[in-house]
PDB file of C-alpha atoms in Angstrom:
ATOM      1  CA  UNK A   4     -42.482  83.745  -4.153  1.00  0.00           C
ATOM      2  CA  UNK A   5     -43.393  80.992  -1.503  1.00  0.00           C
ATOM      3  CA  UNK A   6     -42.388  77.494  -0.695  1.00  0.00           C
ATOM      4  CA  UNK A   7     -44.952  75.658  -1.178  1.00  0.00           C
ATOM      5  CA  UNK A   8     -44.775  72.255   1.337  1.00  0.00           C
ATOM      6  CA  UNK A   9     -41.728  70.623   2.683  1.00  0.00           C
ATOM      7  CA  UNK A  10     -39.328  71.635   5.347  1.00  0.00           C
ATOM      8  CA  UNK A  11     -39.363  75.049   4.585  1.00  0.00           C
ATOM      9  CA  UNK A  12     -43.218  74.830   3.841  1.00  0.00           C
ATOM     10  CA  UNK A  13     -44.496  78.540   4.162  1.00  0.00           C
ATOM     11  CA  UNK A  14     -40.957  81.049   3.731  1.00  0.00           C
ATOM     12  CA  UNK A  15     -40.961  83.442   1.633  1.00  0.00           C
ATOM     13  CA  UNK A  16     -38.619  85.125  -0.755  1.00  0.00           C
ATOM     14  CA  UNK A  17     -39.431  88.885  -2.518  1.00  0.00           C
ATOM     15  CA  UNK A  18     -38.270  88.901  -6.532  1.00  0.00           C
ATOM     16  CA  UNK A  19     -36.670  92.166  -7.087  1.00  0.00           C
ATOM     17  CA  UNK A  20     -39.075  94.177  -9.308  1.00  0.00           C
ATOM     18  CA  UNK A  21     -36.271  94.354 -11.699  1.00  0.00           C
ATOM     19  CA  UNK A  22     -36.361  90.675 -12.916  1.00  0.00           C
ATOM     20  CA  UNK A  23     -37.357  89.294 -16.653  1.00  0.00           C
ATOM     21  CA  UNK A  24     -37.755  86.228 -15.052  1.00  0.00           C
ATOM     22  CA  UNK A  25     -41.905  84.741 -14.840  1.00  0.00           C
ATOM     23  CA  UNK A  26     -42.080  82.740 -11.626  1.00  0.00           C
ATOM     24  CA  UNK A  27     -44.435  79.722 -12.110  1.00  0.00           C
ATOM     25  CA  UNK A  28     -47.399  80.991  -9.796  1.00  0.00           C
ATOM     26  CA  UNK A  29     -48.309  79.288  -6.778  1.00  0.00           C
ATOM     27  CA  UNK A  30     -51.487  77.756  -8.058  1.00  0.00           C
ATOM     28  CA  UNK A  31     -49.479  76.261 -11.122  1.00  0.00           C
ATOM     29  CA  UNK A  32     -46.942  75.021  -8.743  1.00  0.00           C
ATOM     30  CA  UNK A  33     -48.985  73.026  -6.345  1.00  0.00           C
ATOM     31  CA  UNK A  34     -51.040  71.331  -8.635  1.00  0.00           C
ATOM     32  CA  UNK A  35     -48.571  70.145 -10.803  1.00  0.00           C
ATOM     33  CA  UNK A  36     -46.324  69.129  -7.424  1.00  0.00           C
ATOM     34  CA  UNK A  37     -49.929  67.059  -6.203  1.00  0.00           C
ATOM     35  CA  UNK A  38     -50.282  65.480  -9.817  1.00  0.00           C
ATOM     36  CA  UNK A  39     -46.264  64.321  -9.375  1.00  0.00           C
ATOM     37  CA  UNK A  40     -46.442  62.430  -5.778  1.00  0.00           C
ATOM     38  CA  UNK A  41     -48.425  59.750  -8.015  1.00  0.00           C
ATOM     39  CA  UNK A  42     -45.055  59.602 -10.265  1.00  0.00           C
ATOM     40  CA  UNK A  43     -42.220  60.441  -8.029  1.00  0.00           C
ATOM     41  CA  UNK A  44     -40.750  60.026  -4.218  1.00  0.00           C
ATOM     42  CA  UNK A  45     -38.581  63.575  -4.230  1.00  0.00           C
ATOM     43  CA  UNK A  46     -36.985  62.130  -0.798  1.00  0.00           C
ATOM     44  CA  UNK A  47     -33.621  61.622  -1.698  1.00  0.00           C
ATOM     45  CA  UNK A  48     -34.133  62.177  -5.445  1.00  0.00           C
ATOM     46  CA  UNK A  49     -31.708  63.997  -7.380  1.00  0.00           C
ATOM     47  CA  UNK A  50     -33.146  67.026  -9.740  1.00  0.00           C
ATOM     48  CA  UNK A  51     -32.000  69.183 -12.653  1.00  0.00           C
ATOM     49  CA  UNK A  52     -33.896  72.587 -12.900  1.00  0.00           C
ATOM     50  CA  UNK A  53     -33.292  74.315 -16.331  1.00  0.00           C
ATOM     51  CA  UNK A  54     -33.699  77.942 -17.174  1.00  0.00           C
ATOM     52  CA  UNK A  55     -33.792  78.304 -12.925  1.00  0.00           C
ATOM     53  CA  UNK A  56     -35.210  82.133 -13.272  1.00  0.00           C
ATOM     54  CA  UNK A  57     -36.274  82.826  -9.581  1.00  0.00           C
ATOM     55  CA  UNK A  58     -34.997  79.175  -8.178  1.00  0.00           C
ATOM     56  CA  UNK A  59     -38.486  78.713  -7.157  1.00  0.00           C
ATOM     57  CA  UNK A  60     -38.572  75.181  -8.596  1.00  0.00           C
ATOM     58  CA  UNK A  61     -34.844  74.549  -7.162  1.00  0.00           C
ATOM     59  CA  UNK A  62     -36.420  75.576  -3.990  1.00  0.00           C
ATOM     60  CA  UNK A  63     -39.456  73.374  -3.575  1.00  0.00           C
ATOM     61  CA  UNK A  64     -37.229  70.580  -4.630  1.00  0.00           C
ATOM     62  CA  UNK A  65     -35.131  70.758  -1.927  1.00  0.00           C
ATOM     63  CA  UNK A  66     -37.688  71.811   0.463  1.00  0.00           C
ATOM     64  CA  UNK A  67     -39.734  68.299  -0.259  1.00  0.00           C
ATOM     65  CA  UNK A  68     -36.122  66.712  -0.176  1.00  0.00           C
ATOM     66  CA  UNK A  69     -34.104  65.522  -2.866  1.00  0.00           C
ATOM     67  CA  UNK A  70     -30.566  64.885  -1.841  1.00  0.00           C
ATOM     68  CA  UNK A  71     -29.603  67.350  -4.864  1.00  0.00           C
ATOM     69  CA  UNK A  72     -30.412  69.830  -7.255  1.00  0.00           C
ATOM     70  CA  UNK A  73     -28.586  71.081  -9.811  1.00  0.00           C
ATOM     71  CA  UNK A  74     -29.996  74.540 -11.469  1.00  0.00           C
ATOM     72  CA  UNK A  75     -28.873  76.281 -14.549  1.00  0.00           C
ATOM     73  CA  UNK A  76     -29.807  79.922 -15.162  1.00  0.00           C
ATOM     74  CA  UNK A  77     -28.043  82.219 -17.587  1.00  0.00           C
ATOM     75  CA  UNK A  78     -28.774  85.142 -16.127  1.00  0.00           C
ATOM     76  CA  UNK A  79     -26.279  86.838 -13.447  1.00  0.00           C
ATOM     77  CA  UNK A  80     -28.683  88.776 -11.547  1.00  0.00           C
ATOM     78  CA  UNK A  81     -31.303  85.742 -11.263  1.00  0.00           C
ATOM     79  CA  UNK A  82     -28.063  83.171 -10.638  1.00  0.00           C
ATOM     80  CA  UNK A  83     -27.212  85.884  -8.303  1.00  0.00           C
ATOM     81  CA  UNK A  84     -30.959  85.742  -6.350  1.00  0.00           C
ATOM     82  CA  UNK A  85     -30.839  81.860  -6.217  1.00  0.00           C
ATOM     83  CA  UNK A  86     -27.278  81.834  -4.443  1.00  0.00           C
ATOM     84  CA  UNK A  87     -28.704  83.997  -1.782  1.00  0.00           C
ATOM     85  CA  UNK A  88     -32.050  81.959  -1.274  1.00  0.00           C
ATOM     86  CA  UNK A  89     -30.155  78.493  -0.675  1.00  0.00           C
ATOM     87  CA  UNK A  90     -27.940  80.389   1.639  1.00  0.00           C
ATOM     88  CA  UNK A  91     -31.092  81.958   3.794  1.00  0.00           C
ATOM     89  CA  UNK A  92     -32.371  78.551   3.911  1.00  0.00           C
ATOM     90  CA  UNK A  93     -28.426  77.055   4.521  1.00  0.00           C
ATOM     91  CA  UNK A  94     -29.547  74.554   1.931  1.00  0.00           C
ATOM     92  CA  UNK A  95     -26.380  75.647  -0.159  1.00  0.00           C
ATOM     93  CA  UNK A  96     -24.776  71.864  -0.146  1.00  0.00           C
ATOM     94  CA  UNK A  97     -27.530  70.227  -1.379  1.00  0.00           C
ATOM     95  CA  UNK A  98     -27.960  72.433  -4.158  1.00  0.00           C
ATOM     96  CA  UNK A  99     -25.544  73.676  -6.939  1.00  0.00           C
ATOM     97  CA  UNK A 100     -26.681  76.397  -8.905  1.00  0.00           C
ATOM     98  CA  UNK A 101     -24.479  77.314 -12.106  1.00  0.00           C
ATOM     99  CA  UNK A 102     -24.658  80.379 -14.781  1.00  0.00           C
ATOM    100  CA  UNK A 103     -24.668  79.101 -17.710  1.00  0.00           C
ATOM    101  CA  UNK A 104     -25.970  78.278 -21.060  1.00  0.00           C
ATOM    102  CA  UNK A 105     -28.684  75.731 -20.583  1.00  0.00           C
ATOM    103  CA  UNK A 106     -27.843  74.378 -24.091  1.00  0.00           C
ATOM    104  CA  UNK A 107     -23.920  73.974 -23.525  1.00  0.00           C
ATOM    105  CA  UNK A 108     -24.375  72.590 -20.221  1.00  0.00           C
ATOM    106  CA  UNK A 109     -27.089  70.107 -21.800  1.00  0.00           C
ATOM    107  CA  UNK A 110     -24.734  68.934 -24.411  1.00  0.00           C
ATOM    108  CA  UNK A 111     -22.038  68.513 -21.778  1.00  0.00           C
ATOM    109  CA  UNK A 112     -23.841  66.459 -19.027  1.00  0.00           C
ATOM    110  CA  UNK A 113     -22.629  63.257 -18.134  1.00  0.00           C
ATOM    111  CA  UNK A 114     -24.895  62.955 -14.720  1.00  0.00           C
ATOM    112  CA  UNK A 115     -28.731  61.145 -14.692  1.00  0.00           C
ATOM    113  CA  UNK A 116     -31.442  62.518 -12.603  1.00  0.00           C
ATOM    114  CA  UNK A 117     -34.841  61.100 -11.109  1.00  0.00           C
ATOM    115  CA  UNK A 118     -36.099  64.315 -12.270  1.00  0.00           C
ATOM    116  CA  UNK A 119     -35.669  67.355 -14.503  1.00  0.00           C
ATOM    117  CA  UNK A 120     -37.642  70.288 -14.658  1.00  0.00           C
ATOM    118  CA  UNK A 121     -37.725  73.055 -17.236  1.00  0.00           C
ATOM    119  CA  UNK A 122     -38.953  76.144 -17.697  1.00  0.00           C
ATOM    120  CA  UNK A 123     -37.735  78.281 -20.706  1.00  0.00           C
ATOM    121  CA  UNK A 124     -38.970  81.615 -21.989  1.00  0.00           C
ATOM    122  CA  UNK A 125     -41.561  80.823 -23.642  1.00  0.00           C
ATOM    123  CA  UNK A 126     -40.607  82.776 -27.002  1.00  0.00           C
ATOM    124  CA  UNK A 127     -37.847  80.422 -26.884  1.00  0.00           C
ATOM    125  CA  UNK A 128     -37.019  79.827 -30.682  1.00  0.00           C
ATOM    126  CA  UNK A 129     -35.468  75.972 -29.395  1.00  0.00           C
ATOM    127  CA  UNK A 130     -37.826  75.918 -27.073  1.00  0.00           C
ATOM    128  CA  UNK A 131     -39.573  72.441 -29.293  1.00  0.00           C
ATOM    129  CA  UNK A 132     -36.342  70.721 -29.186  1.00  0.00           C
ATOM    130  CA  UNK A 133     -35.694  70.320 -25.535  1.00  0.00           C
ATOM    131  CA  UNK A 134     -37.373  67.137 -24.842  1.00  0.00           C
ATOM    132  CA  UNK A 135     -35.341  65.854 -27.658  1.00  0.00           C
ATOM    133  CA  UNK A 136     -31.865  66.791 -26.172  1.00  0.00           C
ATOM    134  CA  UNK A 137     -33.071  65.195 -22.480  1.00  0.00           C
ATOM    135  CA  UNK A 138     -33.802  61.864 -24.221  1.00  0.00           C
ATOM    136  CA  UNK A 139     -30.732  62.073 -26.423  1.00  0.00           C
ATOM    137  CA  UNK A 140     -28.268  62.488 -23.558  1.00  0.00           C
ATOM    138  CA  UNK A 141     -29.727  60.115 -21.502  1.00  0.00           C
ATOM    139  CA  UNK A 142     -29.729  62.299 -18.727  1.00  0.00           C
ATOM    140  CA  UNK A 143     -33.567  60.953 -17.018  1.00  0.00           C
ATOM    141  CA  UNK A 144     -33.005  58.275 -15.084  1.00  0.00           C
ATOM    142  CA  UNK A 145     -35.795  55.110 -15.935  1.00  0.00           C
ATOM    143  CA  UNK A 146     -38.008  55.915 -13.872  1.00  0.00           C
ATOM    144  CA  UNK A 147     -37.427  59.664 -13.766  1.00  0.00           C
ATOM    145  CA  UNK A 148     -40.119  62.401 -14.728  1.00  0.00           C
ATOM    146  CA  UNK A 149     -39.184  65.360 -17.210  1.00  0.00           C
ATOM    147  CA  UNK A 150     -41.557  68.032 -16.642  1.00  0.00           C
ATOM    148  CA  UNK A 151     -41.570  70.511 -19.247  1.00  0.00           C
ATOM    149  CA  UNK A 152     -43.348  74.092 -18.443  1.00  0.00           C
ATOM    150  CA  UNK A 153     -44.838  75.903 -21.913  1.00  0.00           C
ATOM    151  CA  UNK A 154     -46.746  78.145 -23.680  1.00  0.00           C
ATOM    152  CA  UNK A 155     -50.359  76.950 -25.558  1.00  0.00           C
ATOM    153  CA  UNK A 156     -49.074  77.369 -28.802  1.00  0.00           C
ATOM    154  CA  UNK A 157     -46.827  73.875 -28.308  1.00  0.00           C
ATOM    155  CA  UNK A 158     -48.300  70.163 -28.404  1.00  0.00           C
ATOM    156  CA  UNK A 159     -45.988  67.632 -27.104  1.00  0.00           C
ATOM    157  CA  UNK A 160     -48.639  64.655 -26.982  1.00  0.00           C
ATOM    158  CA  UNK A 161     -47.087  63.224 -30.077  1.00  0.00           C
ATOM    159  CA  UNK A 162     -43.692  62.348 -28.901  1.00  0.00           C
ATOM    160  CA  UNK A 163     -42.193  58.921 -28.148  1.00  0.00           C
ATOM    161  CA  UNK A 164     -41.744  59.690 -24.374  1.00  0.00           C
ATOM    162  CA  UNK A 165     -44.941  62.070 -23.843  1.00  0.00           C
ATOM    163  CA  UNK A 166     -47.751  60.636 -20.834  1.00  0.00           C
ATOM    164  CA  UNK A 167     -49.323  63.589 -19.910  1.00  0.00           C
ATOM    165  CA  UNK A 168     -50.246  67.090 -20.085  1.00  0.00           C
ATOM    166  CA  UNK A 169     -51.989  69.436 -17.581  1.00  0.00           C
ATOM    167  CA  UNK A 170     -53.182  73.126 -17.789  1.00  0.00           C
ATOM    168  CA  UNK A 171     -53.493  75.561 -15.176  1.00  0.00           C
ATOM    169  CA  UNK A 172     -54.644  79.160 -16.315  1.00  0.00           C
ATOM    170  CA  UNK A 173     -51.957  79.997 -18.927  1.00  0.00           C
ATOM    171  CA  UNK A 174     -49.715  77.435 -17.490  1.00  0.00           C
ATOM    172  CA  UNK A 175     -49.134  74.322 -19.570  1.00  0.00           C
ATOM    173  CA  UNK A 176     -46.853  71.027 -18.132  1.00  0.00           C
ATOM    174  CA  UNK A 177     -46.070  68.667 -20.740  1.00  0.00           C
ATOM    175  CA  UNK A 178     -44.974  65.431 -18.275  1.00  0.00           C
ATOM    176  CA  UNK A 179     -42.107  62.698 -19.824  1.00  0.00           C
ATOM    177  CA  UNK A 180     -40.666  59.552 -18.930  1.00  0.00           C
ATOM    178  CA  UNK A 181     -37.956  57.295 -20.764  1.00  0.00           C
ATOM    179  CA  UNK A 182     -40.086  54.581 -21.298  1.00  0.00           C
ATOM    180  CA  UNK A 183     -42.555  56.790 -22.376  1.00  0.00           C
ATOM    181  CA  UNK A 184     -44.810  55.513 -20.131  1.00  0.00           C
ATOM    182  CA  UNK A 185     -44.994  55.023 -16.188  1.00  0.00           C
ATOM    183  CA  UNK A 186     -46.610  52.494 -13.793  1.00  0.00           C
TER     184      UNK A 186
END
């Protein structure tokens, strides 16, 4: 896993062969980070990664610099992994990464973010309702971007807050806003 731009543009991190967790590959990554500048200024921005896995999202968000990012990942091993890659970097203030249910700590959020990023398993039997509990908690700030990382077999393009959806390989990005639209 590599970070791909930023101030730690280029450092690398090894996943331990044991992990579940399915990094979003490189290629994904960077286009979907090139089609975002047009939506979002990350300096400064505070972030929410969901379903963290490897912290390779947390990690480019930080490296292109929001002010803080909050990760959630269930997982102890993987919550374990992210813990030591802020602390190589010594980027452990600006980010707080929690174990926990992404669900519970969804219906408990009280915070807004300029931008939330999430990544479930894609078997996921909730996985459709996710965009619904962001909007309904009112945790995107106007203006914010929701990015939403799936599987082909969901179509998002007919919700309120949908405004665009990109593809790369088997990667899918289903992009939101609270307006539902963005200039």
């Amino acid at each position: 896993m590599r970070i791909i731009t930023g101030k730690y543009k280029g450092r690398h991190f090894e996943i331990p062969r044991s992990f579940k967790a399915r990094p979003t590959t490189d290629f994904a990554k960077e286009n979907i980070f090139n089609v975002l500048t047009r939506y979002i200024d990350f300096d400064g921005a505070t972030a929410l990664d969901l379903f963290s896995g490897t912290g390779s999202i947390t990690l480019e968000l930080l490296s292109r610099g929001c002010s803080q990012v909050i990760s959630i990942e269930q997982d102890r091993d993987h919550h374990r992994f992210i813990c030591d890659c802020l602390k190589r970097l010594e980027a452990d203030g600006q980010a707080l990464p929690l174990r926990g249910d992404v669900f519970r700590f969804l219906k408990s959020c009280h915070q807004q973010f300029d931008f939330i990023f999430a990544d479930p398993p894609y078997a996921l039997k909730e996985l459709p309702q996710i965009p619904d509990l962001i909007f309904e908690k009112g945790i995107l700030r106007e203006g914010g971007i929701f990015v939403f990382e799936h599987g082909k077999d969901h179509d998002f393009s007919a919700h309120p807050h949908f405004i665009e959806h990109r593809q790369y390989g088997s990667v899918n990005f289903s992009l939101f806003a609270p307006s539902g639209d963005i200039s």
